[in-house]
PDB file of C-alpha atoms in Angstrom:
ATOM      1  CA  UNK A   1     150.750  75.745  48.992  1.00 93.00           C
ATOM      2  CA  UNK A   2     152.441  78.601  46.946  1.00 97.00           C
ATOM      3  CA  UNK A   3     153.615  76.983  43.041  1.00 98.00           C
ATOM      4  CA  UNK A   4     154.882  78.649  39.979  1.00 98.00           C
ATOM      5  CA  UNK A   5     152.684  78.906  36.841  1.00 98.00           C
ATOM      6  CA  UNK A   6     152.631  80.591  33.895  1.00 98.00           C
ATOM      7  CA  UNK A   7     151.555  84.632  33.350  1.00 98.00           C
ATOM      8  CA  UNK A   8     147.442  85.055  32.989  1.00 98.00           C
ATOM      9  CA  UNK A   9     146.204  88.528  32.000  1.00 98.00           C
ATOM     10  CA  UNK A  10     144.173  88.252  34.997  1.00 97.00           C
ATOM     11  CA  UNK A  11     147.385  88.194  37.315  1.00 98.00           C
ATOM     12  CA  UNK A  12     148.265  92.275  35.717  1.00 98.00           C
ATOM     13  CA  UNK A  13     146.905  93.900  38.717  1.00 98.00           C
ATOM     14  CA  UNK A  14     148.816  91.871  40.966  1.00 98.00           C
ATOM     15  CA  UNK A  15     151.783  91.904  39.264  1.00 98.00           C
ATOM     16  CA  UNK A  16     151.477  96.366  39.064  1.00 98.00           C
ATOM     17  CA  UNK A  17     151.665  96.099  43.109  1.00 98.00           C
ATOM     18  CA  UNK A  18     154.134  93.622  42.875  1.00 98.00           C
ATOM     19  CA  UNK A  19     156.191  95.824  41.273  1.00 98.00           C
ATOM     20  CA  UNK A  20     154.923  99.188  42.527  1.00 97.00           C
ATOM     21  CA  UNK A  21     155.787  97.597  46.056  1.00 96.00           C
ATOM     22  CA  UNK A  22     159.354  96.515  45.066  1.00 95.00           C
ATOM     23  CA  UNK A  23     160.545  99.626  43.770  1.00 93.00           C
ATOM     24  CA  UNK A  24     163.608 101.422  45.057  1.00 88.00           C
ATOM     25  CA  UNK A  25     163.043 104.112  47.613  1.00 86.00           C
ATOM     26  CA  UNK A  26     164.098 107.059  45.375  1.00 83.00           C
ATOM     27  CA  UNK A  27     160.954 105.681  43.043  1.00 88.00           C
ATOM     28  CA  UNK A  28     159.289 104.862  46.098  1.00 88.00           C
ATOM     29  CA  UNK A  29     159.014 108.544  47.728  1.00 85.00           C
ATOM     30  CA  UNK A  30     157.196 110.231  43.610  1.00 89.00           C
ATOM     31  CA  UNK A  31     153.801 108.928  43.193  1.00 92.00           C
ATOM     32  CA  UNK A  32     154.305 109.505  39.247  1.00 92.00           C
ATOM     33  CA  UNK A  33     157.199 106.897  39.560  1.00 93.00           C
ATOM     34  CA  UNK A  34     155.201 104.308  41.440  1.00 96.00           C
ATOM     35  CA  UNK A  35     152.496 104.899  38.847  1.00 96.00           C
ATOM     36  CA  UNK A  36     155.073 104.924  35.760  1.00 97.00           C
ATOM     37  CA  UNK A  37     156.995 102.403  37.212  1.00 97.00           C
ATOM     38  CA  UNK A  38     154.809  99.065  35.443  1.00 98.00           C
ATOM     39  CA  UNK A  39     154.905 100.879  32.730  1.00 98.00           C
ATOM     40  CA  UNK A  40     158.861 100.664  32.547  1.00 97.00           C
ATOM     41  CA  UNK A  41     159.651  97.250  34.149  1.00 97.00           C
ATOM     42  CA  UNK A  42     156.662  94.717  33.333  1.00 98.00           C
ATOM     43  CA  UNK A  43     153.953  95.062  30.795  1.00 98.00           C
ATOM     44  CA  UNK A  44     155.672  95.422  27.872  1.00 98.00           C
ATOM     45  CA  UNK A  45     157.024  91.627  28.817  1.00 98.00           C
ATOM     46  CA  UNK A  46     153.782  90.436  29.893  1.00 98.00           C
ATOM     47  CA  UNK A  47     151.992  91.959  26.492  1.00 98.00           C
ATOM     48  CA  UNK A  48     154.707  90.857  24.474  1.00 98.00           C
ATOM     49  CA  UNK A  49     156.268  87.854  25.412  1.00 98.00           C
ATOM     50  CA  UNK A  50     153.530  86.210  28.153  1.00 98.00           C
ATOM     51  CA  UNK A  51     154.614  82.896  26.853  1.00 98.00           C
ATOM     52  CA  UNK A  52     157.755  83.805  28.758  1.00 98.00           C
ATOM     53  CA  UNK A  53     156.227  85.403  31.733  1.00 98.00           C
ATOM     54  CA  UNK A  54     155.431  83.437  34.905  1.00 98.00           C
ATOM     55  CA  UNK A  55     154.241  84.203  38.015  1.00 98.00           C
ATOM     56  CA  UNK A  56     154.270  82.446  41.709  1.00 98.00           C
ATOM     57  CA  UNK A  57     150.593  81.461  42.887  1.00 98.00           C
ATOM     58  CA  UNK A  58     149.806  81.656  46.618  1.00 98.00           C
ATOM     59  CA  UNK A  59     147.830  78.352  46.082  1.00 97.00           C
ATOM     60  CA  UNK A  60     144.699  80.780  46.428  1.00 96.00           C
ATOM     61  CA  UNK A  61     144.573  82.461  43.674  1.00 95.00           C
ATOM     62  CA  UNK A  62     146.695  85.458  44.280  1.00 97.00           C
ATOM     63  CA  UNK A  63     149.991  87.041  42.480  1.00 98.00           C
ATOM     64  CA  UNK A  64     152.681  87.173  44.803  1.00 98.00           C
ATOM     65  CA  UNK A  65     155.699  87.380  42.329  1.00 98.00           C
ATOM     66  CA  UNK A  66     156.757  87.329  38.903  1.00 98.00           C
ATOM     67  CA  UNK A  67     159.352  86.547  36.283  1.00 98.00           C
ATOM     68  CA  UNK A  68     159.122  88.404  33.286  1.00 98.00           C
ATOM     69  CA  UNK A  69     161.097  88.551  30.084  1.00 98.00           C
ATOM     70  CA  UNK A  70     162.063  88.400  26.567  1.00 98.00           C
ATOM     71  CA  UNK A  71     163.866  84.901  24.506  1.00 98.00           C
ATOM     72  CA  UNK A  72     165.394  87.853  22.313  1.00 98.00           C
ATOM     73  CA  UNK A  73     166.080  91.274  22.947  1.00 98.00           C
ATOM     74  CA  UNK A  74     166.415  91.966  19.092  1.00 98.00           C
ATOM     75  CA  UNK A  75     162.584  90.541  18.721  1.00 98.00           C
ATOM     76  CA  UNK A  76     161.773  92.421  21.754  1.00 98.00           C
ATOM     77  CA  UNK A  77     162.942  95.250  19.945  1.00 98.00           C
ATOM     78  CA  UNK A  78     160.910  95.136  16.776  1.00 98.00           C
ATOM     79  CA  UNK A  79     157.645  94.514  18.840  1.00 98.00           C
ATOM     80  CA  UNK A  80     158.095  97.353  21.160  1.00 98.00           C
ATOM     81  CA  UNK A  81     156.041  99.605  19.181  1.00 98.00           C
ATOM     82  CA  UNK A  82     152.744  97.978  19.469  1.00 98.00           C
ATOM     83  CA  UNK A  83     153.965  98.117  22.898  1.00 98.00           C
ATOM     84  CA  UNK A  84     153.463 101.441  22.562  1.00 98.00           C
ATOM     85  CA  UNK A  85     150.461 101.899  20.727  1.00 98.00           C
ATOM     86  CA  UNK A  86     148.325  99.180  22.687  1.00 98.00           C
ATOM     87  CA  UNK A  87     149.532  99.325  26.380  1.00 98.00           C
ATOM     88  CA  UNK A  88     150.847 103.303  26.604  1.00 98.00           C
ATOM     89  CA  UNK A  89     148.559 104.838  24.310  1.00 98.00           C
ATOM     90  CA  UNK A  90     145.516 103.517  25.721  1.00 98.00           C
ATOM     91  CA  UNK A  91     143.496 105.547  28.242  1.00 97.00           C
ATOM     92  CA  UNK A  92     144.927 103.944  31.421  1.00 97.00           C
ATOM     93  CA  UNK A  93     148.527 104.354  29.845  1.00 98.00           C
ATOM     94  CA  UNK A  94     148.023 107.990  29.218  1.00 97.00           C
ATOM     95  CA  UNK A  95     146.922 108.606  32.494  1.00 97.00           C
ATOM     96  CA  UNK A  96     149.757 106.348  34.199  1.00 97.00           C
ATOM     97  CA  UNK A  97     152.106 107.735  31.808  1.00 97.00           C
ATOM     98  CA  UNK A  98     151.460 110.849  29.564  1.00 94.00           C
ATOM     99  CA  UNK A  99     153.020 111.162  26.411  1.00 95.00           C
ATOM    100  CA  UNK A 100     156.296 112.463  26.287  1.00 95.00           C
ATOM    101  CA  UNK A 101     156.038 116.595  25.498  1.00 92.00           C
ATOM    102  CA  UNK A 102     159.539 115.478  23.265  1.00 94.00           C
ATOM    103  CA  UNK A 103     161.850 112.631  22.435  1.00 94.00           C
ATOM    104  CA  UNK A 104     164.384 114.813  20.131  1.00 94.00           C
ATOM    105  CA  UNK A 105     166.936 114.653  23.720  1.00 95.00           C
ATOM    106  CA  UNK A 106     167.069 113.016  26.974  1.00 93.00           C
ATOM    107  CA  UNK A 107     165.328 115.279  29.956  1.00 94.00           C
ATOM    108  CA  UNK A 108     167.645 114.995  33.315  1.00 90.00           C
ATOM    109  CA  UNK A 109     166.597 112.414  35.826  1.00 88.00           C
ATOM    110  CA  UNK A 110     165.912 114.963  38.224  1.00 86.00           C
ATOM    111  CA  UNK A 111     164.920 118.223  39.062  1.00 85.00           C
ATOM    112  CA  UNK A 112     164.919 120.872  41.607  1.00 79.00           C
ATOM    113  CA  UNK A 113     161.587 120.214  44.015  1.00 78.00           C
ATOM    114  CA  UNK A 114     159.813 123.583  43.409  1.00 76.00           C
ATOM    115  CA  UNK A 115     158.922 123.323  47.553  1.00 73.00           C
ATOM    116  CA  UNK A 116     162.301 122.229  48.433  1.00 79.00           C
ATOM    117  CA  UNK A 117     164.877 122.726  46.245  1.00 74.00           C
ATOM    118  CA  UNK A 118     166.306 119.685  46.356  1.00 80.00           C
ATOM    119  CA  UNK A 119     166.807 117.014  43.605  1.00 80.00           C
ATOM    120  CA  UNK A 120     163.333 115.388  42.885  1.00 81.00           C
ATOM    121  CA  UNK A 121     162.873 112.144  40.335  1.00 87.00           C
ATOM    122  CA  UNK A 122     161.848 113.947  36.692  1.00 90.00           C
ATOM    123  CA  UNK A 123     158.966 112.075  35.963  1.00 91.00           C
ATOM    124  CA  UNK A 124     159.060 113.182  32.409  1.00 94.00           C
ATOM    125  CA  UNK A 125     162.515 111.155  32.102  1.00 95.00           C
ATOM    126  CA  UNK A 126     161.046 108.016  33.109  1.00 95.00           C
ATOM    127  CA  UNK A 127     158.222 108.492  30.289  1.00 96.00           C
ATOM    128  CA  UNK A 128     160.993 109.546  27.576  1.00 97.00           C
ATOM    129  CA  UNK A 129     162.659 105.637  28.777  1.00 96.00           C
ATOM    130  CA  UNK A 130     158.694 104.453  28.669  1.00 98.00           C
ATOM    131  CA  UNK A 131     158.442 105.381  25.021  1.00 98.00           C
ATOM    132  CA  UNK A 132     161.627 105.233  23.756  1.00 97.00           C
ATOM    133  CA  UNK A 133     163.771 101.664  23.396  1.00 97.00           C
ATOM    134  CA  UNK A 134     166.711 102.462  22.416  1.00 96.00           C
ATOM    135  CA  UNK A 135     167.166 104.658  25.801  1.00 96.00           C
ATOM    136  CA  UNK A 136     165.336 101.907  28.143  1.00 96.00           C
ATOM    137  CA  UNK A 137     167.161  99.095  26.935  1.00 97.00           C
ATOM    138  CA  UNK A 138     170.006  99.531  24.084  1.00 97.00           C
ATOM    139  CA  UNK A 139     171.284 101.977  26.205  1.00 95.00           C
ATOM    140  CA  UNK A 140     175.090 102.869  26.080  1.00 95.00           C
ATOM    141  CA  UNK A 141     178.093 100.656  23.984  1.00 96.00           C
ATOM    142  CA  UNK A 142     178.810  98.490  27.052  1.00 96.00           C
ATOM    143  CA  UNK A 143     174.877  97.837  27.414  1.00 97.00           C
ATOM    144  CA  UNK A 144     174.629  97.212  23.517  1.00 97.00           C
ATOM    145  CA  UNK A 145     177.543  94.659  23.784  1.00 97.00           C
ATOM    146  CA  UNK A 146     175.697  93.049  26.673  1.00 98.00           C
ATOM    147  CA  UNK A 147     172.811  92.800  24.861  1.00 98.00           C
ATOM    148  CA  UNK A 148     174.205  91.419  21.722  1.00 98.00           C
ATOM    149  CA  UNK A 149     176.283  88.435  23.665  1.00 98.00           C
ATOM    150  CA  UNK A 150     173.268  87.951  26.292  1.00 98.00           C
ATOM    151  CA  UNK A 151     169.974  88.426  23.969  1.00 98.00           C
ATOM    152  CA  UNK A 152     167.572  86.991  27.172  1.00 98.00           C
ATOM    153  CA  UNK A 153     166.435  89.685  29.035  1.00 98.00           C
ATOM    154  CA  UNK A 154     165.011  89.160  32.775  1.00 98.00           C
ATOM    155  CA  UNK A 155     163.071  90.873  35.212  1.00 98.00           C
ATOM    156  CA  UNK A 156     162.076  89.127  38.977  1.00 98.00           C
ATOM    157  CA  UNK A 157     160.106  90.432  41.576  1.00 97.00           C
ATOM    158  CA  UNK A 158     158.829  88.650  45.012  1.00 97.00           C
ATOM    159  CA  UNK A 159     156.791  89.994  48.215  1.00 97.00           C
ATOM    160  CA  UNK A 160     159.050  89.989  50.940  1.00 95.00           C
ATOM    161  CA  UNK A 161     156.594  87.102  52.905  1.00 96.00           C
ATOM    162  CA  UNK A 162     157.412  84.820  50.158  1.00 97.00           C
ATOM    163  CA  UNK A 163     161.589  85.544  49.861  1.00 95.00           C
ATOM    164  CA  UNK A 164     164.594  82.614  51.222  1.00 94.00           C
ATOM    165  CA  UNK A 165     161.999  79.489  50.592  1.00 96.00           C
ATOM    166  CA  UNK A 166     163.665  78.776  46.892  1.00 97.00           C
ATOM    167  CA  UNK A 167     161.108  80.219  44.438  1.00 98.00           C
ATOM    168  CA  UNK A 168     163.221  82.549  43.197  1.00 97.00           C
ATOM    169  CA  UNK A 169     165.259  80.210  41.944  1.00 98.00           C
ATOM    170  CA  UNK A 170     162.609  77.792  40.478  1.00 98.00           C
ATOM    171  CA  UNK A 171     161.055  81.144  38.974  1.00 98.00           C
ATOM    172  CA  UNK A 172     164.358  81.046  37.303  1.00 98.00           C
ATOM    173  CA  UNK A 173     164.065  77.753  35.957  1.00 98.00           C
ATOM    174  CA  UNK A 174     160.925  78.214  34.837  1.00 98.00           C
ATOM    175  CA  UNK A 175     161.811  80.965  32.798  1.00 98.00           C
ATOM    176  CA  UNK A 176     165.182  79.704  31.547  1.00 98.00           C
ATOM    177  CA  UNK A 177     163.533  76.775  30.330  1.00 98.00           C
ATOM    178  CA  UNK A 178     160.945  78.992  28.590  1.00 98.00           C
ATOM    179  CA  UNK A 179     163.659  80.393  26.748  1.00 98.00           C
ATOM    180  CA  UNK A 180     165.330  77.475  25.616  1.00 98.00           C
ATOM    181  CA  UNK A 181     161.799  76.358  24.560  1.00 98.00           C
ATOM    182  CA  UNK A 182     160.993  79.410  22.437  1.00 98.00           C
ATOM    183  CA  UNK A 183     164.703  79.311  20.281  1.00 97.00           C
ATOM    184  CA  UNK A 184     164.060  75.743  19.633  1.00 96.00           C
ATOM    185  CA  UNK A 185     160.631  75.770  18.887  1.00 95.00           C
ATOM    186  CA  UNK A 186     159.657  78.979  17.482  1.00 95.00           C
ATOM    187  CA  UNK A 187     159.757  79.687  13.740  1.00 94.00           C
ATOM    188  CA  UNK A 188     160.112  82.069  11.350  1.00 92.00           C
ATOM    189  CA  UNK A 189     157.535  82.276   8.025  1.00 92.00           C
ATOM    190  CA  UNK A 190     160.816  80.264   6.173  1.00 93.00           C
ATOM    191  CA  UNK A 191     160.622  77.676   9.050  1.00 94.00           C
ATOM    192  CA  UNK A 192     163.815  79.135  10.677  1.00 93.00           C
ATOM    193  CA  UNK A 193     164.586  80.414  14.403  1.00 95.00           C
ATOM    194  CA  UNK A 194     162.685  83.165  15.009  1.00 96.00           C
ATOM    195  CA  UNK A 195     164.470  83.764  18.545  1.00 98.00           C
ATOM    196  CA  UNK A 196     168.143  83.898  19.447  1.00 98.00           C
ATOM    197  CA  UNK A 197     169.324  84.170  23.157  1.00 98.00           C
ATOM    198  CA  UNK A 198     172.970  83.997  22.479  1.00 98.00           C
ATOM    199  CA  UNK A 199     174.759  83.507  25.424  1.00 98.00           C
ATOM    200  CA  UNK A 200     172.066  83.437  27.143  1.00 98.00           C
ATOM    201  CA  UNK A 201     170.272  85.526  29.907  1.00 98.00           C
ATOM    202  CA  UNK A 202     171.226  89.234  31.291  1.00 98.00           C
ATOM    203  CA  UNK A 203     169.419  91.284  33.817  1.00 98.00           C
ATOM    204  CA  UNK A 204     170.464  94.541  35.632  1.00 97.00           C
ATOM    205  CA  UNK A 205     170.701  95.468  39.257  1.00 95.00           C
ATOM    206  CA  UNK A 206     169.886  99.272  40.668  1.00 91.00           C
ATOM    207  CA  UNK A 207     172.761 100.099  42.415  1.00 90.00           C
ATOM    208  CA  UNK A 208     170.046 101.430  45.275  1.00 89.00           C
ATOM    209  CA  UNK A 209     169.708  97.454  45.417  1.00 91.00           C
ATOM    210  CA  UNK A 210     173.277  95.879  45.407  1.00 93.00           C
ATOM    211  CA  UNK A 211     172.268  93.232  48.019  1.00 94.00           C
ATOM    212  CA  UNK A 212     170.536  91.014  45.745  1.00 95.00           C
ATOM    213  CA  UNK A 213     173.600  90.319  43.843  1.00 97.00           C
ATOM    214  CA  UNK A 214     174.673  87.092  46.152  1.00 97.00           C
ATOM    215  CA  UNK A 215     171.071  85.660  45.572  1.00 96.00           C
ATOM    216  CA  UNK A 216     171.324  85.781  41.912  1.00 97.00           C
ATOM    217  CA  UNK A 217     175.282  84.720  41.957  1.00 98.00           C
ATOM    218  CA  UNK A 218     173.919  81.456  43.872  1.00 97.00           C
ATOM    219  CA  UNK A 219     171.404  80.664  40.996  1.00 97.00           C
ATOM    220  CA  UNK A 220     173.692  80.722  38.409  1.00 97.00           C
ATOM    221  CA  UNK A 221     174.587  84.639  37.429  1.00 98.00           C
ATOM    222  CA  UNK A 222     178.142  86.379  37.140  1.00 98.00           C
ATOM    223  CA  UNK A 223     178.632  90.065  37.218  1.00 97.00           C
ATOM    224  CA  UNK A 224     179.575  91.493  33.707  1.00 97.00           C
ATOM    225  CA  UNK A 225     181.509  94.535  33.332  1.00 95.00           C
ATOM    226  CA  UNK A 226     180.001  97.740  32.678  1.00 95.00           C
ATOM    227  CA  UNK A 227     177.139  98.216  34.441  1.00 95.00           C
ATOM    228  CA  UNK A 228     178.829 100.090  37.469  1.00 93.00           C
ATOM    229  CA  UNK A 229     179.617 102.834  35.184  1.00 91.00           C
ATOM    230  CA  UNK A 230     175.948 104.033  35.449  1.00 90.00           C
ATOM    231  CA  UNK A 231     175.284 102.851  39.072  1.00 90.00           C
ATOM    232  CA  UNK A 232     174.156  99.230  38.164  1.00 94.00           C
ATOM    233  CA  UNK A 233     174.977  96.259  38.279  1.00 97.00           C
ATOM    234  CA  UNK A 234     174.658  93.665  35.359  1.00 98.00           C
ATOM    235  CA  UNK A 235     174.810  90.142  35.526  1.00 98.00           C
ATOM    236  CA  UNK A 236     174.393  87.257  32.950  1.00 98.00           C
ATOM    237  CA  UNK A 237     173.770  83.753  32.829  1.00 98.00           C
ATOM    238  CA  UNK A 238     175.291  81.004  30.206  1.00 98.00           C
ATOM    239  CA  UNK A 239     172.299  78.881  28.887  1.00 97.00           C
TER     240      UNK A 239
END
């Protein structure tokens, strides 16, 4: 029988297709965002943070979901760069995701197909976000007042076999619980609280995937404000 445990680095492949088979369709149909996409959405939680990272076990061994996340987005924040050195700039990372050719300004999310014509995904935007943290998560005001107020940040994914039999939710728990664990238990060199969540936990919502919202609503999350202005939705939870 399936049960929730915590992250293993042996569970990283699994997770990749988790997430590579989640994706949205309009990362779905560019094979450099299905291979950027873990890149963006899960290691940097799983390198950083795997004491907050858990994943739901098949009862055979195998990865069929995740949740992923940080206790504090401001701690987050100041590890992202070895982040960057360790999981980007190593060989697989520069082949997944090749370093940005700048990060002076923001490249447009998409581009004219040279076949086509029509708008295409711009690859080299997603590795900008990839390598740069204050564009993949500080993001605008709204998102920086989010952040502030909701410091938790999580991510959830879940083949479709295993969806509507409650692990999502107990995913949730686990992870919650994770978080309350790490602010009361994790200390700074002067013995203080090394990790804040404030409010508590925030995640966002593609607005290609707006149907989830009454799932996460019935564990426990409200819509916040602001999110809709760049297609998403965000939602928080009080801990």
């Amino acid at each position: 029988m399936a049960f929730v445990r915590p992250f293993k680095p042996e569970d990283t492949q699994d997770c990749k297709f988790i997430c590579r088979d989640t994706l949205p369709p309009s990362l779905q149909s560019s094979e450099g965002g299905i291979r950027a996409a873990p890149y963006l959405w899960l290691l940097q939680f799983t390198h950083l943070f795997p004491e907050n990272c858990f994943v739901l076990d098949d009862g055979e061994g195998k990865t069929v979901g995740y949740v992923i996340g940080v206790p504090d987005v401001y701690a987050f924040a100041e590890a992202y760069p070895r982040y960057v050195a360790e999981v980007l700039g190593s060989e697989q990372g520069r082949a997944d995701v090749p370093v940005p050719r700048q990060l002076a300004t923001r490249e447009p999310s998409t581009v004219a197909d040279p076949a086509t014509g029509n708008p295409a995904l711009n690859v080299d935007a997603l590795a900008q976000e990839a390598y740069n943290f204050d564009w993949l998560v500080w993001g605008n005001a709204d998102k920086r007042a989010l952040n502030a107020a909701y410091r938790s940040v999580l991510h959830i994914n879940l083949l479709a076999p295993f969806r509507g039999q409650g692990w999502g939710r107990k995913m949730i728990d686990a992870f919650a619980q994770s978080v309350r664990r790490s602010a009361a238990d994790v200390k700074d060199d002067e013995g203080k609280p090394r990790y804040s969540y404030g409010r508590g936990i925030h995640l966002g919502i593609s607005g290609e995937n707006t149907k989830v919202v009454p799932f996460y609503e019935r564990v426990g999350f409200r819509v916040y404000p602001g999110g809709e202005k760049i297609n998403n939705v965000w939602m928080v939870m009080d801990l």
